[in-house]
PDB file of C-alpha atoms in Angstrom:
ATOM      1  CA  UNK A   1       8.038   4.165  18.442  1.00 61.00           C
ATOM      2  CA  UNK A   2       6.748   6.257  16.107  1.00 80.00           C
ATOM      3  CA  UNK A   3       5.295   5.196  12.637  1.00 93.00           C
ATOM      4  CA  UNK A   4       5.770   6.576   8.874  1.00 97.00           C
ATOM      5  CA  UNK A   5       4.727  10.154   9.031  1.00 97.00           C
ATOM      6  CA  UNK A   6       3.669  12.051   6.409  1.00 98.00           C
ATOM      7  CA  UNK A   7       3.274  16.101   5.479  1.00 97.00           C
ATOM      8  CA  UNK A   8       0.939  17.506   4.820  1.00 97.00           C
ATOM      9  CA  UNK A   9      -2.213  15.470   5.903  1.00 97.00           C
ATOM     10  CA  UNK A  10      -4.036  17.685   2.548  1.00 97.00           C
ATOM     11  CA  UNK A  11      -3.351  20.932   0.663  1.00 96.00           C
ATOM     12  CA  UNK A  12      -5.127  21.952  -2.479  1.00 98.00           C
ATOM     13  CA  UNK A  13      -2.846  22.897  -5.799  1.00 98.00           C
ATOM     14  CA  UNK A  14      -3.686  24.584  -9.119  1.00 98.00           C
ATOM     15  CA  UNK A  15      -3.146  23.005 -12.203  1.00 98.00           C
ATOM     16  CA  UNK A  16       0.589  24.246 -13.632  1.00 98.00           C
ATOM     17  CA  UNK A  17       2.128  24.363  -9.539  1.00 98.00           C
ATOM     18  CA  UNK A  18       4.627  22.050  -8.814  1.00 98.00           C
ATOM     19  CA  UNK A  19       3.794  20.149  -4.749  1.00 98.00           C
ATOM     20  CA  UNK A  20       6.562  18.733  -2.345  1.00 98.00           C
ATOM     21  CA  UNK A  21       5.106  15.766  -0.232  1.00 98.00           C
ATOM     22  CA  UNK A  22       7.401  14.869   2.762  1.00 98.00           C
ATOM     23  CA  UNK A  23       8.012  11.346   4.250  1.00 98.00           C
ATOM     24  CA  UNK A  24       9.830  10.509   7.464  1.00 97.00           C
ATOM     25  CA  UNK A  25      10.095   6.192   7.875  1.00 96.00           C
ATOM     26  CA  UNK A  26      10.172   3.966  11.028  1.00 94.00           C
ATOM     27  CA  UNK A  27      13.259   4.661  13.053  1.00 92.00           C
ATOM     28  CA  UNK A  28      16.234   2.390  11.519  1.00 89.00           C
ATOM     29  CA  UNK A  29      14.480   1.669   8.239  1.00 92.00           C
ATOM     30  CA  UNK A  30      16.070   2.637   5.375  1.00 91.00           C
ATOM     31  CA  UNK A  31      13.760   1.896   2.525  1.00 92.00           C
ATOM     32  CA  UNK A  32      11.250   4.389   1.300  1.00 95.00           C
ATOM     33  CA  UNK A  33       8.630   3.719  -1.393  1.00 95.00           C
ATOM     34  CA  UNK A  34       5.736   6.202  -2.865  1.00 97.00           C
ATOM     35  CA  UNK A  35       2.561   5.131  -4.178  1.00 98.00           C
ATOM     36  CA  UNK A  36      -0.511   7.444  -5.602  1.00 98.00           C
ATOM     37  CA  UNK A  37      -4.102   5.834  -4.515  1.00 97.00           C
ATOM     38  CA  UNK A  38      -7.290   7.384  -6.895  1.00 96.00           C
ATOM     39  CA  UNK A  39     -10.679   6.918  -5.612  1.00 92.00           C
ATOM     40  CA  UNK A  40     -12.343   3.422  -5.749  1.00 91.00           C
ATOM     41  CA  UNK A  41      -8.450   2.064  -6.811  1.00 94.00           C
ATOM     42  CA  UNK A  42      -5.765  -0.267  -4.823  1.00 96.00           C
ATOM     43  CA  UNK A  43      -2.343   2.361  -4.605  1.00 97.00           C
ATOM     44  CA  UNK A  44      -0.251   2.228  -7.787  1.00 97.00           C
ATOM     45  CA  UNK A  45       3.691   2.305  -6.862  1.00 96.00           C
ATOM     46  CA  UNK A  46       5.613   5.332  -8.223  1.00 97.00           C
ATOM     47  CA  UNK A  47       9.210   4.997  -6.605  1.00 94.00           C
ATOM     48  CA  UNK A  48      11.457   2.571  -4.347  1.00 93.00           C
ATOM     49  CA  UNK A  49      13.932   4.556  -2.715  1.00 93.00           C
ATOM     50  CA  UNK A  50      17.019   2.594  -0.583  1.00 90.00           C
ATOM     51  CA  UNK A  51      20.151   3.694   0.863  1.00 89.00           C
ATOM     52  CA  UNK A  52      19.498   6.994  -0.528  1.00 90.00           C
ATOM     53  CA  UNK A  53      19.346   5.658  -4.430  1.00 92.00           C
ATOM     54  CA  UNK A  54      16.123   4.781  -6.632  1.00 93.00           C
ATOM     55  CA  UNK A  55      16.066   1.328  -6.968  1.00 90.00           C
ATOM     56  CA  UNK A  56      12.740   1.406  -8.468  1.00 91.00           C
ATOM     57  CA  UNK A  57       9.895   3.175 -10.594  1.00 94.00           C
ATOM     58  CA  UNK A  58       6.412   2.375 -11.322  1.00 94.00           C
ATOM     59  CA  UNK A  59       4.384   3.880 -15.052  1.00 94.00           C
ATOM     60  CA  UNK A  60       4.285   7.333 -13.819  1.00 97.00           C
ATOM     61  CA  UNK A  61       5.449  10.188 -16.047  1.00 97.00           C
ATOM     62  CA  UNK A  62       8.951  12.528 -15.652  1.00 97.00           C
ATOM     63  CA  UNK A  63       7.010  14.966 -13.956  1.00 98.00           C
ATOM     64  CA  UNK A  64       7.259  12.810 -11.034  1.00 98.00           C
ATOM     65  CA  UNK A  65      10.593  12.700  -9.184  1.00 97.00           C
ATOM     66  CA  UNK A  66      12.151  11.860  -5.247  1.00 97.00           C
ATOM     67  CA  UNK A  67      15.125  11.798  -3.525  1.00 97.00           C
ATOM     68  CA  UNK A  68      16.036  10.207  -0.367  1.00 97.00           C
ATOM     69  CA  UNK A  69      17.988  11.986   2.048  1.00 96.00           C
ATOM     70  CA  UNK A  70      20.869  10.753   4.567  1.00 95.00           C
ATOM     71  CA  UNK A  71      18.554  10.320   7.676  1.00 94.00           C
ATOM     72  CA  UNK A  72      15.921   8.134   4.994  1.00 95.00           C
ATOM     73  CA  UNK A  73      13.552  10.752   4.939  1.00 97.00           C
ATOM     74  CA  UNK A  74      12.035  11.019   1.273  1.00 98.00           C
ATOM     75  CA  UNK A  75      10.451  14.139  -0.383  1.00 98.00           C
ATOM     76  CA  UNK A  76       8.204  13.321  -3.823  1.00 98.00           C
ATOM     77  CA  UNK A  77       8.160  16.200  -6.271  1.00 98.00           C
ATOM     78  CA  UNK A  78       5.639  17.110  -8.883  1.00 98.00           C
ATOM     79  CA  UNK A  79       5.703  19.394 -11.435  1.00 98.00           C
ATOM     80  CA  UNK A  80       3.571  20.852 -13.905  1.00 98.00           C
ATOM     81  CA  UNK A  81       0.132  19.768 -11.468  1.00 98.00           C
ATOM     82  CA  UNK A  82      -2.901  18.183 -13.656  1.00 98.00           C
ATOM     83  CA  UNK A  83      -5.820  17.721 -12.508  1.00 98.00           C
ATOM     84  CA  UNK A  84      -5.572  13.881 -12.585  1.00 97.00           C
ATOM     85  CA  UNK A  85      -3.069  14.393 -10.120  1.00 98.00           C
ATOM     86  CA  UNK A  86      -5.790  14.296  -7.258  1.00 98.00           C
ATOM     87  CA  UNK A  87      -5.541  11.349  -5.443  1.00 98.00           C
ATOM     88  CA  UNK A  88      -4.332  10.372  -2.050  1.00 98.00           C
ATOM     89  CA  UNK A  89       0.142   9.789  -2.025  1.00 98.00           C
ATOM     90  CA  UNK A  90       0.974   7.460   0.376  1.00 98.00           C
ATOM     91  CA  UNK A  91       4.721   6.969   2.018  1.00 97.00           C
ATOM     92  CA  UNK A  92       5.562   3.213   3.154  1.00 96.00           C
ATOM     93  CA  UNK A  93       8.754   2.316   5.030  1.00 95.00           C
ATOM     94  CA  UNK A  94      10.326  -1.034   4.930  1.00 91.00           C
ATOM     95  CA  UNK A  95      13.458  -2.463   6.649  1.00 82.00           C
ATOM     96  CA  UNK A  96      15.396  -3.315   3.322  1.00 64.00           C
ATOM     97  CA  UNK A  97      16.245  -5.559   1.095  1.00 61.00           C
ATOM     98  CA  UNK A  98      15.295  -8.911   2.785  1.00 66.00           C
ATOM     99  CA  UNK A  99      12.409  -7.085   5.311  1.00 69.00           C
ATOM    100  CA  UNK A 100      10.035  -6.223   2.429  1.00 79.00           C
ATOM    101  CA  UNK A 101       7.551  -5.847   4.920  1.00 89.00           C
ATOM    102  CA  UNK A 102       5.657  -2.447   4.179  1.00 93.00           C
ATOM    103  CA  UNK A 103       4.230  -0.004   6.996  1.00 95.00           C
ATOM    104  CA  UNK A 104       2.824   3.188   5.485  1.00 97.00           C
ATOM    105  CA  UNK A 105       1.985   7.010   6.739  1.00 97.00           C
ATOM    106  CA  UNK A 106      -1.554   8.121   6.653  1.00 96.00           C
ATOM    107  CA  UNK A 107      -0.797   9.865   3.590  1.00 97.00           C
ATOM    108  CA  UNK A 108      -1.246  13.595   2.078  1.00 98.00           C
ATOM    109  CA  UNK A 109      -4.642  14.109   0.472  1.00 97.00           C
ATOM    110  CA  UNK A 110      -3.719  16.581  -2.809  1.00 98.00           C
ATOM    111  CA  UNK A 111      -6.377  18.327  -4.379  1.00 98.00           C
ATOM    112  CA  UNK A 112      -5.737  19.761  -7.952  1.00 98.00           C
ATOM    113  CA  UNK A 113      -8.362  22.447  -9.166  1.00 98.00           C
TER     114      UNK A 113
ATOM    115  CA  UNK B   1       2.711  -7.760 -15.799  1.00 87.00           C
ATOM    116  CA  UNK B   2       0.996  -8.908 -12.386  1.00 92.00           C
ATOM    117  CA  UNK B   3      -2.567  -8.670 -11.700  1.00 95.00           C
ATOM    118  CA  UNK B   4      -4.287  -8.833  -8.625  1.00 97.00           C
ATOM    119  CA  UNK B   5      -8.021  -9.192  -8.294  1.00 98.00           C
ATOM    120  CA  UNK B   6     -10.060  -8.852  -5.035  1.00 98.00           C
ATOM    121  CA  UNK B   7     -13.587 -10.688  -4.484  1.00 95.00           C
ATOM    122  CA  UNK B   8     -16.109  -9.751  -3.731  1.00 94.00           C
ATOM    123  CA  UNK B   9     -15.560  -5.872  -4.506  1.00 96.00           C
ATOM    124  CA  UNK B  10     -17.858  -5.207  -1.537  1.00 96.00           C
ATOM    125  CA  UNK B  11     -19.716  -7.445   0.865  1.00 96.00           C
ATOM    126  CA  UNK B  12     -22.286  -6.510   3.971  1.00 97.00           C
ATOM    127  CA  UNK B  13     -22.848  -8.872   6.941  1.00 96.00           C
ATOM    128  CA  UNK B  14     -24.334  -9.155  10.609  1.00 97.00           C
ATOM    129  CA  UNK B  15     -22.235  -8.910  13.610  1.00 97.00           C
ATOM    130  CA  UNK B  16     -20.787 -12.070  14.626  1.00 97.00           C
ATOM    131  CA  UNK B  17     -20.419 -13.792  11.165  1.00 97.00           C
ATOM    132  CA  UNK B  18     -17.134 -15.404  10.174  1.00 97.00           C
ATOM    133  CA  UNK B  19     -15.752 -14.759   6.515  1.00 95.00           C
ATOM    134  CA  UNK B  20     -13.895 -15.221   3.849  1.00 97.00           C
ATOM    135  CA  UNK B  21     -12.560 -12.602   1.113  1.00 97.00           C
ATOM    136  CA  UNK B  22     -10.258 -13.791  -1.736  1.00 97.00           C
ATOM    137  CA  UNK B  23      -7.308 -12.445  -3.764  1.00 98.00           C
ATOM    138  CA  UNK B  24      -6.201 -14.035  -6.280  1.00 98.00           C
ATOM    139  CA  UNK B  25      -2.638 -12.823  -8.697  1.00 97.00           C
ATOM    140  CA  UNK B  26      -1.677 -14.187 -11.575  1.00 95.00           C
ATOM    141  CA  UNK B  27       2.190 -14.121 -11.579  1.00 92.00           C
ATOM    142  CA  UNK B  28       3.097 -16.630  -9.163  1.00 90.00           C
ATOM    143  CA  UNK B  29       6.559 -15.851  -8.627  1.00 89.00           C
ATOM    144  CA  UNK B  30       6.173 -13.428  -5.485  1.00 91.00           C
ATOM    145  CA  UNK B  31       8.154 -12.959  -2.685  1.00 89.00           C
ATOM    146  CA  UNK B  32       5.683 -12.106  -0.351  1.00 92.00           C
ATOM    147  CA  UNK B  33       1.921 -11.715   0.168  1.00 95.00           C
ATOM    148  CA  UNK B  34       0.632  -8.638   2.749  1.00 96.00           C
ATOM    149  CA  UNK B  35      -2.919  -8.063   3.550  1.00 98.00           C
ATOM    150  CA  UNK B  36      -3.896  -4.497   4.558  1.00 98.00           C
ATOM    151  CA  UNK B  37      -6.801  -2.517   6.083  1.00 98.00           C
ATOM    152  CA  UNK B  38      -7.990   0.949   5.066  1.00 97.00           C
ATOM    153  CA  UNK B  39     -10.406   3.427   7.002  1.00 96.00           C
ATOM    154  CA  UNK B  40     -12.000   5.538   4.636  1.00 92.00           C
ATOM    155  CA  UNK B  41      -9.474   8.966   3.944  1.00 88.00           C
ATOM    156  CA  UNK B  42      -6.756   7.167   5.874  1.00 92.00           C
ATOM    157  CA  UNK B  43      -3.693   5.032   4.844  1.00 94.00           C
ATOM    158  CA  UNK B  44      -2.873   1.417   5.274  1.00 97.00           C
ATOM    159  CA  UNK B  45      -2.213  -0.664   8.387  1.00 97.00           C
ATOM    160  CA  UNK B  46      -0.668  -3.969   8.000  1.00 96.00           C
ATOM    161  CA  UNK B  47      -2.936  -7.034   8.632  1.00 97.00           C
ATOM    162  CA  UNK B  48      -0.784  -9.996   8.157  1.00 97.00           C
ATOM    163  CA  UNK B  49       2.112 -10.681   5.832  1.00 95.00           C
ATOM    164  CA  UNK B  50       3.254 -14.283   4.375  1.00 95.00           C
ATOM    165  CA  UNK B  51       6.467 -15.062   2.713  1.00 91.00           C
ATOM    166  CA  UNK B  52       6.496 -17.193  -0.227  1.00 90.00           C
ATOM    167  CA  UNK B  53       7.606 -20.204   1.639  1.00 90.00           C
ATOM    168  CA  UNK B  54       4.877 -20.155   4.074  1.00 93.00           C
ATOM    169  CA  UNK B  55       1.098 -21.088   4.045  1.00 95.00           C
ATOM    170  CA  UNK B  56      -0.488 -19.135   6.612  1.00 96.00           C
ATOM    171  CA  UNK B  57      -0.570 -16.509   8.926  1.00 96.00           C
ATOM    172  CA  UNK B  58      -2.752 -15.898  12.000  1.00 97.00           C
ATOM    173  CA  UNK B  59      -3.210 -12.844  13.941  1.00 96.00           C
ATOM    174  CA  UNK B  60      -6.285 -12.525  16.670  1.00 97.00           C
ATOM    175  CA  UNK B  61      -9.369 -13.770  14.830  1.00 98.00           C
ATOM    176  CA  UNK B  62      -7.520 -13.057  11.456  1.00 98.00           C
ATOM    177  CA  UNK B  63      -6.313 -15.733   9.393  1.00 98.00           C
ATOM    178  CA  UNK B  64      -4.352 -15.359   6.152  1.00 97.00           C
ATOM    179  CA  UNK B  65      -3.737 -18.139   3.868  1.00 97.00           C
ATOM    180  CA  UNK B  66      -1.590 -18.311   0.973  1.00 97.00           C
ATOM    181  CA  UNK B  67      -1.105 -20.659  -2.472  1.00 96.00           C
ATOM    182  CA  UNK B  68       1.530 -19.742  -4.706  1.00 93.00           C
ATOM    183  CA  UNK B  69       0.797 -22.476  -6.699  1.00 92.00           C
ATOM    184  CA  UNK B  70      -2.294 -21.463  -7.950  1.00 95.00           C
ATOM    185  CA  UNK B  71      -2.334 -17.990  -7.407  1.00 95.00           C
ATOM    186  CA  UNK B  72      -4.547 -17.617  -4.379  1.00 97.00           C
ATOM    187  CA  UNK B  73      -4.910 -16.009  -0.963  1.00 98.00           C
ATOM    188  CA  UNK B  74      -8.084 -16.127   1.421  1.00 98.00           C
ATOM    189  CA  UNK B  75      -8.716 -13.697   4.907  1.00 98.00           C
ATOM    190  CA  UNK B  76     -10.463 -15.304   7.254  1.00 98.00           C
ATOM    191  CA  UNK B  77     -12.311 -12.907   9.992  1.00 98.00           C
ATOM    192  CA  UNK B  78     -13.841 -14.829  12.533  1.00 98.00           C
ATOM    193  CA  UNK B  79     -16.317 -13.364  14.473  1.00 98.00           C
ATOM    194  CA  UNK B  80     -16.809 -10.063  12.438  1.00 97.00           C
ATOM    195  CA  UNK B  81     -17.607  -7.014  14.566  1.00 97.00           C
ATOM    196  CA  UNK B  82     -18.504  -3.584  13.402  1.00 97.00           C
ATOM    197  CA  UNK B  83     -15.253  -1.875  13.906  1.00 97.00           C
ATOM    198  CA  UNK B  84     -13.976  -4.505  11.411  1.00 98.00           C
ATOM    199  CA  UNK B  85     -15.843  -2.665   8.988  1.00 98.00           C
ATOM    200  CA  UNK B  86     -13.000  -1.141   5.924  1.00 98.00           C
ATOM    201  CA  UNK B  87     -11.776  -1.519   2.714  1.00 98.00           C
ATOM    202  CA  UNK B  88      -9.193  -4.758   2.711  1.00 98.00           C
ATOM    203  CA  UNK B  89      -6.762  -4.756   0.529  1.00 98.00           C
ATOM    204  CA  UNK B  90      -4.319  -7.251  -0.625  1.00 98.00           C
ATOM    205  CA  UNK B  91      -0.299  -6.999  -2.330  1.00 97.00           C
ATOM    206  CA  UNK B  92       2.097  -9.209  -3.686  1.00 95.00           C
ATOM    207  CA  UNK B  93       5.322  -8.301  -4.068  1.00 91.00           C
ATOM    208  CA  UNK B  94       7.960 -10.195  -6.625  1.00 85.00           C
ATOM    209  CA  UNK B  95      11.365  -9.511  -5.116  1.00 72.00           C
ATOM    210  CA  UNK B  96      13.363  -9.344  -2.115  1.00 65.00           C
ATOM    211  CA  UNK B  97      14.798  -6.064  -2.856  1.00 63.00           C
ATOM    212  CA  UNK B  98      10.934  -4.613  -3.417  1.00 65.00           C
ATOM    213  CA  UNK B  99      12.208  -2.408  -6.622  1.00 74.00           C
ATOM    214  CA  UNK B 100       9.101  -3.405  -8.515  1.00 78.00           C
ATOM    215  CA  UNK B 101       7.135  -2.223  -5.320  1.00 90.00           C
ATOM    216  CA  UNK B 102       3.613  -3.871  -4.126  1.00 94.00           C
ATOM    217  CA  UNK B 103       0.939  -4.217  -6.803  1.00 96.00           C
ATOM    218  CA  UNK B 104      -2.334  -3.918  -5.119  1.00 97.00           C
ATOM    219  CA  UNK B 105      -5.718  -5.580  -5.748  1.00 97.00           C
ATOM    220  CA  UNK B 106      -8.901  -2.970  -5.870  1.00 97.00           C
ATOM    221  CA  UNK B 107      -9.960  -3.942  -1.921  1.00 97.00           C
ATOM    222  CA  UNK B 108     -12.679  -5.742  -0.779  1.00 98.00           C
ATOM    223  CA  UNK B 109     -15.096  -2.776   1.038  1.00 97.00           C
ATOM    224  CA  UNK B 110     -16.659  -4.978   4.199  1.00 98.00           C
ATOM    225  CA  UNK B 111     -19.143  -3.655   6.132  1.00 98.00           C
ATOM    226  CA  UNK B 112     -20.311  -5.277   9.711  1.00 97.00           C
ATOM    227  CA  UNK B 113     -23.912  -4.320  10.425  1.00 96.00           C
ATOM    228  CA  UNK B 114     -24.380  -4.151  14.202  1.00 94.00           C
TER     229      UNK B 114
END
């Protein structure tokens, strides 16, 4: 079976661009959460995503946004790049509401300059 | 707003050495407890996850224990070797439907000296 996989492993953005990160879960689960991870830091969540609806969102600003598509698949947006916006996004799949057990991707590296 | 603190921040030992590293949150209403490993550059793999209701969790020479009551968790390695050598994390999480997502502790950054 094949685990959370994420795209791209790293790509490098200038400040102003706007980045698409891509997210496909485990096979049958249908909850999809983001999280941004800064050097040195534990991950700090950004969105919950189930049955194709937000259900949740962590302190991050508007320029962050996600959908969730019909196969579960999840694609986080962000706009207007800052430099602060370097860190490591990681993609975690659960099995829903009860199953809050969380398996993640190995997560796109972005690198703002 | 929950807080979760990891000790020690970073700890070095011989091969073969048992121990312990803590986590510790201070909303005690969670739903769940999951520990986590990290390689450096890489994302997360699940270690052991405990539900509320439980006390521990044991997986090979891993051992998770869990207080709700005070706000505690331990990870017990037991015979460390150097491929256990990574950043640990630990997360809580406060509901069933996860909309509030895991808060994370800073990691614990082991390292196993052959």
């Amino acid at each position: 079976d094949a685990g959370v996989t994420q795209s791209p492993t790293h790509l490098i953005k200038t400040r102003g661009q706007q980045v698409t990160l891509r997210c496909s879960p485990i096979s049958g689960h249908k909850s999809v959460s983001w999280y941004q991870q800064v050097l040195g830091q534990g991950p700090q969540f950004i969105f919950q995503y189930y049955e194709k609806e937000e259900r949740g969102r962590g302190n991050f600003p508007d320029r962050f946004s996600a959908r969730q598509f019909p196969n579960y698949s999840s694609e986080l947006n962000v706009n207007a790049l800052l430099l602060g916006d370097s860190a490591l996004y990681l993609c975690a799949s659960s099995g829903g509401t009860t199953n809050t057990e969380a398996f993640f991707g190995q997560g796109t590296r972005l690198t703002v300059v | 707003k929950q807080e979760v603190t990891q000790i020690p921040a970073a700890l070095s030992v011989p091969e073969g050495e048992n121990l312990v590293l803590n986590c510790s949150f201070t909303d005690s209403a969670i739903y769940n407890l999951q520990w986590f490993r990290q390689d450096p550059g890489k994302g997360l793999t699940s270690l052991l996850l405990i539900q509320s209701s439980q006390r521990e969790q044991t997986s090979g020479r891993l051992n998770a224990s869990l207080d709700k009551s005070s706000g505690r968790s331990t990870l017990y390695i037991a015979a460390s070797q150097p491929g256990d050598s990574a950043t640990y994390l630990c997360a809580v999480i406060r509901s069933g439907g996860g909309a509030d997502g895991l808060t994370f502790g800073k990691g614990t950054h082991l390292i196993i000296q052959p």
